[in-house]
mmCIF file of C-alpha atoms in Angstrom:
data_model
loop_
_atom_site.group_PDB
_atom_site.id
_atom_site.type_symbol
_atom_site.label_atom_id
_atom_site.label_comp_id
_atom_site.label_asym_id
_atom_site.label_seq_id
_atom_site.Cartn_x
_atom_site.Cartn_y
_atom_site.Cartn_z
ATOM 1 C CA MET M 2 -0.258 -0.049 -0.439
ATOM 2 C CA ARG M 3 2.868 2.404 1.418
ATOM 3 C CA ALA M 4 4.833 1.454 -2.385
ATOM 4 C CA LYS M 5 1.368 2.163 -4.422
ATOM 5 C CA VAL M 6 0.998 5.332 -2.583
ATOM 6 C CA ILE M 7 4.628 6.866 -3.581
ATOM 7 C CA THR M 8 4.306 5.276 -6.769
ATOM 8 C CA THR M 9 0.906 7.601 -7.306
ATOM 9 C CA ILE M 10 2.289 11.074 -5.319
ATOM 10 C CA ALA M 11 5.395 10.527 -7.801
ATOM 11 C CA ALA M 12 3.380 10.619 -10.864
ATOM 12 C CA GLY M 13 1.751 13.333 -9.271
ATOM 13 C CA LEU M 14 4.866 15.711 -9.343
ATOM 14 C CA LEU M 15 6.146 14.280 -12.745
ATOM 15 C CA ALA M 16 2.476 15.559 -13.855
ATOM 16 C CA ALA M 17 2.739 19.256 -12.044
ATOM 17 C CA ALA M 18 6.501 19.221 -13.347
ATOM 18 C CA GLY M 19 5.103 18.201 -17.593
ATOM 19 C CA MET M 20 6.570 14.685 -17.603
ATOM 20 C CA SER M 21 5.538 11.570 -17.798
ATOM 21 C CA ALA M 22 6.643 8.783 -15.009
ATOM 22 C CA PRO M 23 8.947 6.608 -17.108
ATOM 23 C CA ALA M 24 7.917 2.988 -19.058
ATOM 24 C CA ALA M 25 9.233 1.068 -15.942
ATOM 25 C CA ALA M 26 7.352 3.168 -13.183
ATOM 26 C CA ALA M 27 4.003 1.710 -14.677
ATOM 27 C CA ALA M 28 2.762 -1.117 -13.021
ATOM 28 C CA PRO M 29 2.812 -4.293 -15.547
ATOM 29 C CA THR M 30 -0.618 -6.069 -16.040
ATOM 30 C CA ASP M 31 1.529 -9.374 -15.494
ATOM 31 C CA ARG M 32 3.316 -10.248 -12.610
ATOM 32 C CA GLY M 33 4.518 -13.534 -14.423
ATOM 33 C CA ALA M 34 5.729 -12.085 -17.907
ATOM 34 C CA ARG M 35 8.931 -12.139 -19.013
ATOM 35 C CA ALA M 36 10.739 -8.982 -19.915
ATOM 36 C CA ALA M 37 11.896 -9.713 -24.307
ATOM 37 C CA ASP M 38 15.071 -10.614 -24.348
ATOM 38 C CA SER M 39 15.731 -7.249 -26.116
ATOM 39 C CA ASP M 40 14.695 -5.344 -22.254
ATOM 40 C CA ARG M 41 17.808 -7.551 -20.937
ATOM 41 C CA ILE M 42 20.427 -5.563 -19.443
ATOM 42 C CA ALA M 43 23.676 -8.711 -19.677
ATOM 43 C CA ALA M 44 27.041 -6.825 -18.521
ATOM 44 C CA ASN M 45 29.843 -9.545 -19.733
ATOM 45 C CA THR M 46 31.780 -11.127 -16.865
ATOM 46 C CA TRP M 47 35.299 -11.299 -16.535
ATOM 47 C CA VAL M 48 36.454 -15.077 -16.957
ATOM 48 C CA TYR M 49 39.588 -17.463 -16.224
ATOM 49 C CA THR M 50 40.744 -20.867 -17.630
ATOM 50 C CA TRP M 51 42.441 -22.608 -15.388
ATOM 51 C CA THR M 52 44.331 -24.681 -17.575
ATOM 52 C CA THR M 53 45.141 -25.387 -21.299
ATOM 53 C CA ALA M 54 42.364 -23.791 -23.493
ATOM 54 C CA ASN M 55 41.313 -24.233 -26.815
ATOM 55 C CA VAL M 56 39.256 -20.956 -27.951
ATOM 56 C CA ARG M 57 36.909 -22.267 -31.060
ATOM 57 C CA SER M 58 34.799 -21.144 -33.682
ATOM 58 C CA CYS M 59 31.818 -23.093 -32.046
ATOM 59 C CA ALA M 60 30.546 -24.903 -28.858
ATOM 60 C CA SER M 61 32.052 -27.858 -30.431
ATOM 61 C CA THR M 62 35.388 -29.941 -30.405
ATOM 62 C CA GLN M 63 34.530 -30.530 -34.444
ATOM 63 C CA CYS M 64 34.632 -26.660 -34.042
ATOM 64 C CA ASP M 65 37.972 -24.372 -35.576
ATOM 65 C CA ILE M 66 39.993 -23.303 -32.830
ATOM 66 C CA HIS M 67 41.245 -19.922 -33.277
ATOM 67 C CA TYR M 68 43.992 -20.131 -31.127
ATOM 68 C CA THR M 69 45.279 -21.729 -27.494
ATOM 69 C CA VAL M 70 45.598 -20.127 -24.010
ATOM 70 C CA GLY M 71 46.928 -20.861 -20.715
ATOM 71 C CA PRO M 72 46.036 -21.047 -17.523
ATOM 72 C CA ASP M 73 44.963 -17.838 -15.680
ATOM 73 C CA TYR M 74 44.153 -16.507 -18.796
ATOM 74 C CA ARG M 75 41.137 -14.003 -19.183
ATOM 75 C CA PHE M 76 38.312 -13.232 -21.213
ATOM 76 C CA SER M 77 35.218 -11.395 -20.987
ATOM 77 C CA ALA M 78 31.942 -13.015 -21.827
ATOM 78 C CA ILE M 79 28.791 -12.890 -22.539
ATOM 79 C CA CYS M 80 26.779 -15.442 -22.064
ATOM 80 C CA TRP M 81 26.912 -19.161 -21.926
ATOM 81 C CA ASP M 82 24.519 -22.044 -24.257
ATOM 82 C CA TYR M 83 24.293 -25.466 -24.338
ATOM 83 C CA GLY M 84 26.713 -27.021 -27.071
ATOM 84 C CA GLU M 85 28.640 -30.280 -27.777
ATOM 85 C CA THR M 86 28.938 -32.366 -24.084
ATOM 86 C CA VAL M 87 32.614 -32.992 -23.318
ATOM 87 C CA SER M 88 34.704 -34.818 -20.952
ATOM 88 C CA GLN M 89 37.949 -34.005 -19.898
ATOM 89 C CA HIS M 90 40.099 -33.258 -16.358
ATOM 90 C CA GLY M 91 37.310 -35.431 -14.701
ATOM 91 C CA TYR M 92 34.311 -32.906 -15.468
ATOM 92 C CA THR M 93 32.170 -33.739 -17.902
ATOM 93 C CA HIS M 94 28.851 -31.489 -18.604
ATOM 94 C CA ASN M 95 27.821 -29.412 -21.872
ATOM 95 C CA LYS M 96 28.012 -26.126 -21.184
ATOM 96 C CA TRP M 97 30.139 -23.742 -23.486
ATOM 97 C CA VAL M 98 30.971 -20.118 -22.893
ATOM 98 C CA LEU M 99 30.646 -17.066 -25.727
ATOM 99 C CA LEU M 100 33.655 -15.067 -25.390
ATOM 100 C CA GLY M 101 33.293 -11.085 -25.924
ATOM 101 C CA SER M 102 34.338 -11.095 -29.618
ATOM 102 C CA GLY M 103 31.026 -12.871 -30.081
ATOM 103 C CA SER M 104 32.279 -14.962 -32.160
ATOM 104 C CA SER M 105 34.918 -17.232 -30.310
ATOM 105 C CA TRP M 106 33.534 -20.522 -27.586
ATOM 106 C CA VAL M 107 35.158 -22.360 -24.446
ATOM 107 C CA TRP M 108 34.527 -24.591 -22.912
ATOM 108 C CA GLY M 109 33.108 -24.034 -19.648
ATOM 109 C CA GLY M 110 34.993 -27.212 -17.422
ATOM 110 C CA LEU M 111 38.116 -25.365 -18.685
ATOM 111 C CA LEU M 112 36.954 -21.805 -16.589
ATOM 112 C CA LYS M 113 37.843 -21.854 -12.875
ATOM 113 C CA GLY M 114 34.376 -21.357 -10.387
ATOM 114 C CA SER M 115 31.224 -23.020 -12.225
ATOM 115 C CA GLN M 116 30.319 -25.092 -14.886
ATOM 116 C CA THR M 117 29.636 -21.441 -17.242
ATOM 117 C CA GLY M 118 32.797 -19.844 -15.821
ATOM 118 C CA ASN M 119 30.379 -18.089 -13.055
ATOM 119 C CA VAL M 120 28.791 -16.341 -16.488
ATOM 120 C CA PRO M 121 24.561 -15.818 -15.372
ATOM 121 C CA ASN M 122 23.909 -15.073 -18.776
ATOM 122 C CA LYS M 123 22.113 -17.924 -21.065
ATOM 123 C CA CYS M 124 22.621 -16.318 -24.803
#
């Protein structure tokens, strides 16, 4: 109730000043609706290799290797997605991380942290 009163007061002040409330301040019509992809803002995440890693053209070991990096190499990562399942160094999963270039992938098992190198955004 208090939030509704504050919102109403703020909208009244904006109207008096000849301004309109931003769309984000409007009450949602469907509280269960998910935001459209274009409405999401995702910041890149720094990821670090813990061992030697091949950087590939897609999320599969069948794809071309763009280059290879050593341990503790830092990348800017955009998001993660499912790709080929890989078993290496005692880890098995199919999560791959899209790097900041937007055209290179690294298997998450080669990154420090979680299976996605702690990248929270799914592509």
